Tab-separated table of C-alpha atoms in Angstrom:
chain	number	residue	atom	x	y	z
A	1	MET	CA	103.621	141.155	85.433
A	2	PRO	CA	105.604	138.790	87.732
A	3	ARG	CA	108.588	136.820	86.308
A	4	TRP	CA	109.593	133.421	87.072
A	5	LYS	CA	111.800	130.836	85.421
A	6	PRO	CA	109.439	128.158	84.216
A	7	ASP	CA	110.637	124.567	84.584
A	8	ALA	CA	109.624	121.857	82.211
A	9	ARG	CA	106.480	121.073	84.054
A	10	GLU	CA	105.269	124.682	84.025
A	11	ARG	CA	106.115	124.926	80.287
A	12	PHE	CA	104.006	121.914	79.503
A	13	VAL	CA	101.071	123.237	81.520
A	14	THR	CA	101.403	126.736	79.878
A	15	ALA	CA	101.502	125.048	76.500
A	16	ALA	CA	98.585	122.952	77.076
A	17	LEU	CA	96.404	125.529	78.294
A	18	HIS	CA	97.247	127.733	75.160
A	19	LEU	CA	96.356	124.902	72.965
A	20	PHE	CA	93.155	123.884	74.934
A	21	THR	CA	91.946	127.469	74.668
A	22	GLU	CA	92.772	127.959	71.114
A	23	GLN	CA	91.453	124.460	69.617
A	24	GLY	CA	89.717	122.745	72.323
A	25	TYR	CA	90.764	120.093	74.930
A	26	ASP	CA	89.516	116.923	72.854
A	27	GLU	CA	91.284	118.203	69.686
A	28	THR	CA	94.679	118.733	71.359
A	29	THR	CA	97.238	115.875	71.322
A	30	VAL	CA	100.354	115.397	73.778
A	31	ALA	CA	102.641	115.627	70.680
A	32	GLU	CA	101.092	119.182	69.925
A	33	ILE	CA	101.783	120.129	73.692
A	34	ALA	CA	105.140	118.935	73.535
A	35	ASP	CA	105.903	120.815	70.307
A	36	ARG	CA	104.480	124.094	71.734
A	37	ALA	CA	106.658	123.561	75.012
A	38	GLY	CA	109.942	123.072	72.783
A	39	LEU	CA	110.157	119.860	74.523
A	40	THR	CA	109.814	115.983	73.562
A	41	LYS	CA	106.940	113.668	74.116
A	42	SER	CA	108.975	111.516	76.316
A	43	THR	CA	109.712	114.284	78.712
A	44	PHE	CA	106.124	114.996	78.686
A	45	PHE	CA	105.384	111.368	79.751
A	46	ARG	CA	108.027	111.703	82.566
A	47	HIS	CA	105.887	114.528	84.137
A	48	PHE	CA	102.301	113.342	83.428
A	49	SER	CA	100.550	110.140	82.410
A	50	ASP	CA	97.990	111.879	79.994
A	51	LYS	CA	96.941	115.263	78.914
A	52	ARG	CA	94.228	115.267	81.524
A	53	GLU	CA	96.788	114.973	84.299
A	54	VAL	CA	98.147	118.391	83.012
A	55	LEU	CA	95.223	120.131	84.688
A	56	ALA	CA	94.825	117.761	87.740
A	57	ALA	CA	98.204	117.837	88.943
A	58	GLY	CA	98.139	120.880	91.040
A	59	GLN	CA	95.036	119.677	92.946
A	60	GLU	CA	96.622	116.460	94.084
A	61	THR	CA	99.544	118.448	95.657
A	62	LEU	CA	96.989	120.540	97.403
A	63	SER	CA	95.511	117.681	99.238
A	64	ARG	CA	98.930	116.699	100.650
A	65	LEU	CA	99.885	120.284	101.692
A	66	PHE	CA	96.508	120.698	103.523
A	67	ALA	CA	97.143	117.613	105.353
A	68	GLU	CA	100.833	118.645	106.253
A	69	GLY	CA	99.700	121.930	107.538
A	70	ILE	CA	96.939	120.562	109.714
A	71	ALA	CA	99.296	117.864	111.197
A	72	ALA	CA	101.762	120.612	111.972
A	73	ALA	CA	99.363	122.899	113.799
A	74	PRO	CA	99.725	123.279	117.700
A	75	ALA	CA	98.127	120.433	119.610
A	76	GLU	CA	95.926	122.902	121.217
A	77	ALA	CA	94.620	124.246	118.168
A	78	SER	CA	90.891	124.120	117.479
A	79	PRO	CA	89.608	122.149	114.543
A	80	LEU	CA	88.967	125.432	112.755
A	81	SER	CA	92.399	126.801	113.566
A	82	ALA	CA	93.970	123.528	112.449
A	83	VAL	CA	92.185	123.892	109.068
A	84	ASP	CA	93.326	127.405	108.809
A	85	ALA	CA	96.971	126.265	109.124
A	86	GLY	CA	96.303	123.831	106.441
A	87	LEU	CA	94.948	126.348	104.032
A	88	THR	CA	97.877	128.770	105.078
A	89	HIS	CA	100.298	126.188	104.351
A	90	ALA	CA	98.999	125.138	101.025
A	91	ALA	CA	98.501	129.008	100.243
A	92	GLY	CA	102.346	129.389	100.790
A	93	SER	CA	103.205	127.002	97.916
A	94	MET	CA	101.076	128.736	95.336
A	95	THR	CA	103.252	130.822	92.933
A	96	PRO	CA	102.658	133.715	90.573
A	97	PHE	CA	102.406	130.948	88.014
A	98	ASN	CA	99.322	129.425	89.772
A	99	ARG	CA	97.810	132.977	90.071
A	100	GLU	CA	98.123	133.617	86.359
A	101	LEU	CA	97.106	130.429	85.246
A	102	GLY	CA	94.212	129.970	87.491
A	103	PRO	CA	91.636	131.773	85.585
A	104	ARG	CA	92.722	130.288	82.359
A	105	LEU	CA	92.579	126.779	83.831
A	106	GLU	CA	88.975	127.541	84.984
A	107	ALA	CA	87.976	128.571	81.564
A	108	VAL	CA	89.344	125.422	80.025
A	109	ILE	CA	87.673	123.153	82.576
A	110	ALA	CA	84.229	125.054	81.917
A	111	THR	CA	84.511	123.835	78.130
A	112	SER	CA	84.401	120.081	78.927
A	113	SER	CA	82.148	118.057	81.078
A	114	GLU	CA	84.743	115.373	81.562
A	115	LEU	CA	87.107	117.976	82.732
A	116	GLN	CA	84.363	119.317	85.086
A	117	GLU	CA	83.703	116.085	86.526
A	118	ARG	CA	87.464	115.538	87.149
A	119	ALA	CA	87.541	118.903	89.054
A	120	VAL	CA	84.560	118.177	91.260
A	121	LEU	CA	86.148	114.803	92.086
A	122	LYS	CA	89.387	116.289	93.160
A	123	ARG	CA	87.450	118.788	95.379
A	124	VAL	CA	85.832	116.071	97.162
A	125	GLY	CA	89.227	114.295	97.504
A	126	MET	CA	90.548	117.392	99.160
A	127	ALA	CA	87.762	117.444	101.567
A	128	ALA	CA	88.511	113.816	102.486
A	129	ALA	CA	92.123	114.490	102.826
A	130	ILE	CA	91.202	117.412	105.454
A	131	ALA	CA	88.788	115.300	107.276
A	132	ASP	CA	91.558	112.609	107.615
A	133	ALA	CA	94.070	114.930	108.806
A	134	LEU	CA	91.823	116.296	111.375
A	135	ARG	CA	90.733	112.705	112.541
A	136	ARG	CA	94.275	111.888	113.232
A	137	ARG	CA	94.634	114.901	115.541
A	138	GLY	CA	91.635	113.071	117.497
A	139	VAL	CA	88.915	115.321	115.945
A	140	GLU	CA	85.589	113.681	116.252
A	141	ALA	CA	84.423	112.470	112.854
A	142	THR	CA	81.183	114.673	112.683
A	143	MET	CA	83.337	117.799	113.264
A	144	ALA	CA	86.103	116.626	111.207
A	145	ASP	CA	83.687	116.209	108.154
A	146	THR	CA	81.966	119.645	108.686
A	147	ALA	CA	85.271	121.294	109.106
A	148	ALA	CA	86.765	119.774	106.003
A	149	GLU	CA	83.774	121.169	103.777
A	150	LEU	CA	84.322	124.602	105.151
A	151	GLY	CA	87.947	124.415	104.331
A	152	VAL	CA	87.311	123.422	100.930
A	153	LEU	CA	84.703	126.039	100.372
A	154	ALA	CA	87.014	128.839	101.914
A	155	PHE	CA	90.031	127.814	99.644
A	156	LYS	CA	88.096	127.927	96.566
A	157	ALA	CA	86.544	131.123	97.520
A	158	GLY	CA	90.080	132.525	98.550
A	159	PHE	CA	91.718	131.339	95.418
A	160	GLU	CA	89.109	132.815	93.213
A	161	ALA	CA	89.427	136.183	95.178
A	162	TRP	CA	93.172	136.118	94.653
A	163	THR	CA	93.178	135.371	90.872
A	164	ALA	CA	90.123	137.324	89.788
A	165	GLU	CA	91.082	140.601	91.598
A	166	ASP	CA	94.291	142.817	91.521
A	167	ASN	CA	94.298	141.984	95.324
A	168	GLU	CA	97.016	143.357	97.843
A	169	LEU	CA	96.183	140.497	100.230
A	170	SER	CA	97.993	137.318	100.006
A	171	LEU	CA	96.318	134.098	99.222
A	172	ALA	CA	96.756	132.916	102.924
A	173	GLN	CA	95.057	136.047	104.224
A	174	LEU	CA	92.227	135.637	101.569
A	175	THR	CA	91.660	131.777	102.394
A	176	SER	CA	91.839	132.603	106.193
A	177	ALA	CA	89.217	135.404	105.764
A	178	ALA	CA	87.050	133.197	103.649
A	179	LEU	CA	87.116	130.406	106.219
A	180	HIS	CA	86.064	132.785	109.127
A	181	ARG	CA	83.264	134.087	106.845
A	182	TYR	CA	81.915	130.647	106.196
A	183	TYR	CA	82.340	129.662	109.848
A	184	SER	CA	80.534	132.709	110.782
A	185	ALA	CA	77.615	132.044	108.280
A	186	VAL	CA	77.149	128.507	109.275
A	187	SER	CA	76.744	129.483	113.031
A	188	GLN	CA	73.848	131.552	111.959
A	189	LEU	CA	71.804	129.039	110.183
A	190	GLY	CA	69.644	127.759	112.847
B	1	MET	CA	60.462	91.729	105.837
B	2	PRO	CA	58.192	94.415	104.335
B	3	ARG	CA	56.077	93.485	101.080
B	4	TRP	CA	55.516	95.722	98.145
B	5	LYS	CA	54.504	95.148	94.740
B	6	PRO	CA	57.497	95.970	92.629
B	7	ASP	CA	56.842	97.685	89.242
B	8	ALA	CA	58.936	97.290	86.064
B	9	ARG	CA	61.434	100.031	87.252
B	10	GLU	CA	61.859	98.021	90.543
B	11	ARG	CA	62.224	94.719	88.803
B	12	PHE	CA	65.072	96.026	86.786
B	13	VAL	CA	66.754	97.512	89.659
B	14	THR	CA	66.613	94.300	91.654
B	15	ALA	CA	67.741	92.228	88.720
B	16	ALA	CA	70.497	94.511	87.937
B	17	LEU	CA	71.806	94.443	91.652
B	18	HIS	CA	71.609	90.795	91.792
B	19	LEU	CA	73.526	90.315	88.636
B	20	PHE	CA	75.965	93.153	89.512
B	21	THR	CA	76.856	91.262	92.857
B	22	GLU	CA	76.999	87.807	91.261
B	23	GLN	CA	79.169	88.471	88.281
B	24	GLY	CA	80.335	92.044	88.503
B	25	TYR	CA	79.169	95.225	87.040
B	26	ASP	CA	81.349	95.348	83.844
B	27	GLU	CA	80.422	91.721	82.992
B	28	THR	CA	76.656	92.488	83.184
B	29	THR	CA	74.766	93.238	79.959
B	30	VAL	CA	71.329	94.799	79.681
B	31	ALA	CA	70.106	91.747	77.731
B	32	GLU	CA	70.810	89.886	81.046
B	33	ILE	CA	69.152	92.348	83.464
B	34	ALA	CA	65.935	92.230	81.024
B	35	ASP	CA	66.212	88.497	81.211
B	36	ARG	CA	66.435	88.278	84.883
B	37	ALA	CA	63.611	90.734	85.441
B	38	GLY	CA	61.389	88.652	83.102
B	39	LEU	CA	60.922	91.840	80.692
B	40	THR	CA	62.297	92.854	77.536
B	41	LYS	CA	65.365	94.942	76.512
B	42	SER	CA	62.949	97.547	74.944
B	43	THR	CA	61.031	97.998	78.060
B	44	PHE	CA	64.398	98.480	79.892
B	45	PHE	CA	65.328	101.281	77.413
B	46	ARG	CA	61.934	102.964	78.223
B	47	HIS	CA	63.122	103.295	81.844
B	48	PHE	CA	66.807	103.803	81.757
B	49	SER	CA	69.355	105.097	79.177
B	50	ASP	CA	71.923	102.340	80.013
B	51	LYS	CA	72.866	100.158	82.865
B	52	ARG	CA	74.721	102.857	85.004
B	53	GLU	CA	71.399	104.715	84.993
B	54	VAL	CA	69.789	101.806	87.129
B	55	LEU	CA	71.957	102.839	89.975
B	56	ALA	CA	71.935	106.583	89.406
B	57	ALA	CA	68.033	107.082	88.941
B	58	GLY	CA	67.087	107.634	92.628
B	59	GLN	CA	69.705	110.148	93.380
B	60	GLU	CA	68.473	112.413	90.603
B	61	THR	CA	64.953	112.178	92.149
B	62	LEU	CA	66.444	113.176	95.538
B	63	SER	CA	67.690	116.573	94.436
B	64	ARG	CA	64.153	117.399	93.027
B	65	LEU	CA	62.636	116.427	96.454
B	66	PHE	CA	65.031	118.255	98.392
B	67	ALA	CA	64.342	121.550	96.326
B	68	GLU	CA	60.511	120.980	96.681
B	69	GLY	CA	60.605	120.511	100.306
B	70	ILE	CA	62.954	123.628	100.820
B	71	ALA	CA	60.774	125.691	98.673
B	72	ALA	CA	57.586	124.590	100.754
B	73	ALA	CA	59.042	125.381	104.239
B	74	PRO	CA	57.359	128.447	105.874
B	75	ALA	CA	58.740	131.687	104.899
B	76	GLU	CA	59.800	132.310	108.556
B	77	ALA	CA	61.958	129.251	108.748
B	78	SER	CA	65.729	129.511	109.250
B	79	PRO	CA	67.899	128.106	106.559
B	80	LEU	CA	68.614	125.249	108.686
B	81	SER	CA	64.782	124.461	109.198
B	82	ALA	CA	64.367	124.912	105.581
B	83	VAL	CA	67.032	122.208	104.838
B	84	ASP	CA	65.383	120.057	107.507
B	85	ALA	CA	62.068	120.328	105.626
B	86	GLY	CA	63.912	119.385	102.349
B	87	LEU	CA	65.327	116.254	103.938
B	88	THR	CA	61.941	115.391	105.480
B	89	HIS	CA	60.224	115.696	102.208
B	90	ALA	CA	62.805	113.588	100.398
B	91	ALA	CA	62.547	110.907	103.290
B	92	GLY	CA	59.055	110.667	102.951
B	93	SER	CA	59.334	109.404	99.531
B	94	MET	CA	61.723	106.588	100.298
B	95	THR	CA	60.143	103.152	100.393
B	96	PRO	CA	60.835	99.772	101.963
B	97	PHE	CA	62.315	98.915	98.387
B	98	ASN	CA	64.838	101.777	99.086
B	99	ARG	CA	65.586	100.524	102.555
B	100	GLU	CA	66.285	97.058	101.441
B	101	LEU	CA	68.362	97.862	98.272
B	102	GLY	CA	70.333	100.635	99.954
B	103	PRO	CA	72.994	98.359	101.368
B	104	ARG	CA	73.381	96.164	98.406
B	105	LEU	CA	73.554	99.339	96.098
B	106	GLU	CA	76.415	100.465	98.345
B	107	ALA	CA	78.294	97.228	97.978
B	108	VAL	CA	78.062	97.262	94.156
B	109	ILE	CA	79.228	100.854	94.185
B	110	ALA	CA	82.261	99.910	96.021
B	111	THR	CA	83.322	97.480	93.411
B	112	SER	CA	83.710	99.989	90.771
B	113	SER	CA	85.756	103.146	90.484
B	114	GLU	CA	83.372	104.393	87.614
B	115	LEU	CA	80.381	103.942	89.745
B	116	GLN	CA	82.105	105.552	92.993
B	117	GLU	CA	82.868	108.572	90.764
B	118	ARG	CA	79.342	108.762	89.514
B	119	ALA	CA	77.954	108.562	93.131
B	120	VAL	CA	80.297	111.331	94.215
B	121	LEU	CA	79.150	113.534	91.338
B	122	LYS	CA	75.379	113.014	92.275
B	123	ARG	CA	76.224	113.924	95.894
B	124	VAL	CA	77.752	117.272	94.649
B	125	GLY	CA	74.610	117.830	92.573
B	126	MET	CA	72.395	117.431	95.609
B	127	ALA	CA	74.312	120.042	97.465
B	128	ALA	CA	74.080	122.472	94.421
B	129	ALA	CA	70.191	121.648	94.239
B	130	ILE	CA	69.840	122.436	98.121
B	131	ALA	CA	72.067	125.763	97.921
B	132	ASP	CA	69.968	126.741	94.741
B	133	ALA	CA	66.793	126.269	96.503
B	134	LEU	CA	67.921	128.195	99.559
B	135	ARG	CA	69.160	131.106	97.343
B	136	ARG	CA	65.801	131.192	95.824
B	137	ARG	CA	64.303	131.961	99.409
B	138	GLY	CA	66.667	134.876	99.705
B	139	VAL	CA	69.298	133.145	101.831
B	140	GLU	CA	72.789	134.775	101.403
B	141	ALA	CA	75.126	132.549	99.093
B	142	THR	CA	77.795	131.692	101.935
B	143	MET	CA	75.028	130.560	104.271
B	144	ALA	CA	73.389	128.696	101.360
B	145	ASP	CA	76.536	126.727	100.584
B	146	THR	CA	77.368	125.666	104.092
B	147	ALA	CA	73.783	124.728	104.750
B	148	ALA	CA	73.728	122.570	101.583
B	149	GLU	CA	76.944	120.926	102.754
B	150	LEU	CA	75.403	120.037	106.173
B	151	GLY	CA	72.182	118.806	104.505
B	152	VAL	CA	74.011	116.285	102.029
B	153	LEU	CA	76.096	114.916	104.987
B	154	ALA	CA	72.936	114.700	107.224
B	155	PHE	CA	70.904	112.850	104.473
B	156	LYS	CA	73.790	110.436	104.020
B	157	ALA	CA	74.146	109.723	107.651
B	158	GLY	CA	70.471	109.563	108.262
B	159	PHE	CA	70.089	107.016	105.145
B	160	GLU	CA	72.943	104.904	106.469
B	161	ALA	CA	71.271	104.544	109.934
B	162	TRP	CA	68.115	103.647	108.367
B	163	THR	CA	69.352	100.907	106.233
B	164	ALA	CA	71.981	99.650	108.452
B	165	GLU	CA	70.189	99.084	111.651
B	166	ASP	CA	66.810	97.640	112.508
B	167	ASN	CA	65.855	101.049	113.484
B	168	GLU	CA	62.289	102.009	115.152
B	169	LEU	CA	62.986	105.626	114.000
B	170	SER	CA	61.705	106.979	110.577
B	171	LEU	CA	64.047	108.107	107.872
B	172	ALA	CA	62.908	111.595	108.464
B	173	GLN	CA	63.645	111.340	112.213
B	174	LEU	CA	67.312	110.035	111.414
B	175	THR	CA	67.958	112.669	109.039
B	176	SER	CA	66.657	115.560	111.215
B	177	ALA	CA	68.597	114.123	114.103
B	178	ALA	CA	71.733	113.998	111.887
B	179	LEU	CA	71.409	117.505	110.706
B	180	HIS	CA	71.170	118.813	114.161
B	181	ARG	CA	74.232	116.756	115.209
B	182	TYR	CA	76.169	118.295	112.413
B	183	TYR	CA	74.921	121.750	113.076
B	184	SER	CA	76.001	121.406	116.828
B	185	ALA	CA	79.422	119.902	115.653
B	186	VAL	CA	80.199	122.739	113.201
B	187	SER	CA	79.278	125.275	115.881
B	188	GLN	CA	82.028	124.050	118.172
B	189	LEU	CA	84.905	124.098	115.649
B	190	GLY	CA	86.313	127.495	116.676
């Protein structure tokens, strides 16, 4: 098992996921999460606005990373290559912590329709962030929208493969392979 | 302006949209909607579970129509043609009422983050319905997912063109043209 030195933020996330799994999301209070993490409620509220934020925080960071990676892609890169650069940039920021917690996070989200809705909205927010970043590179809107949908599907598939399997491939390799798989699939639809 | 004979359901929707526009979504009660429609509250609750449902009802029907149209497409149809058949089937059920109310509905949704979230979730539900219907035809999952995203983008674009412009083309023609535009765009991403 990989080792890392958890900061306060990661300790809150770990504690929250344990409690959500043990006793349910609705039944868990911020006070209990702080207790379990060995930190105070006021420290909790310096990191998160409420307990739902504990689960959503990572997804907001992802949208920013996608946009940064797309903006930094070479000017001559195709829209697909620019999306690939965005996914690769985001993948590079994911840690062993994300890899280990990913499946547990999914399991907790599956128990609550409120959390499922939140997760869906974040995914749509990611697609919008990718499409915006592509349009800022001068990619035409119709192409930007379709590329963004492929990017979100690919990141989701790559992340699932990374967390579900004891995989030798890096997350960046898995998201890139998924992106090309989706692109190949979509080209054969007609 | 086209004429149609509104049934109770359409009278509630029209009354609700007027009130939401005039005084805001949050400030409008079911009693006021029933009053404005010239009907009773108990009739309202035979058609809708709450005032939010007034805005969402059409979108649920759409998912069913997409799936029906896809299922009925010829066995030899490509995934893209099957999606086209789904959009065409759904388009055929849209009335002058939908065409006139569409823009006002969009305007009301734009005023409330709760309604915006609801609309996004319904769109994701439509993509899932399309992907399911394609998988039932034996379409491989990666292709079904990408085809579903193109279908949702195309229906949205076609519907917007239909309601925004004084367009001679039918909704089915507009959604079909949009689907082929998105397909052509996605094929040039690489």
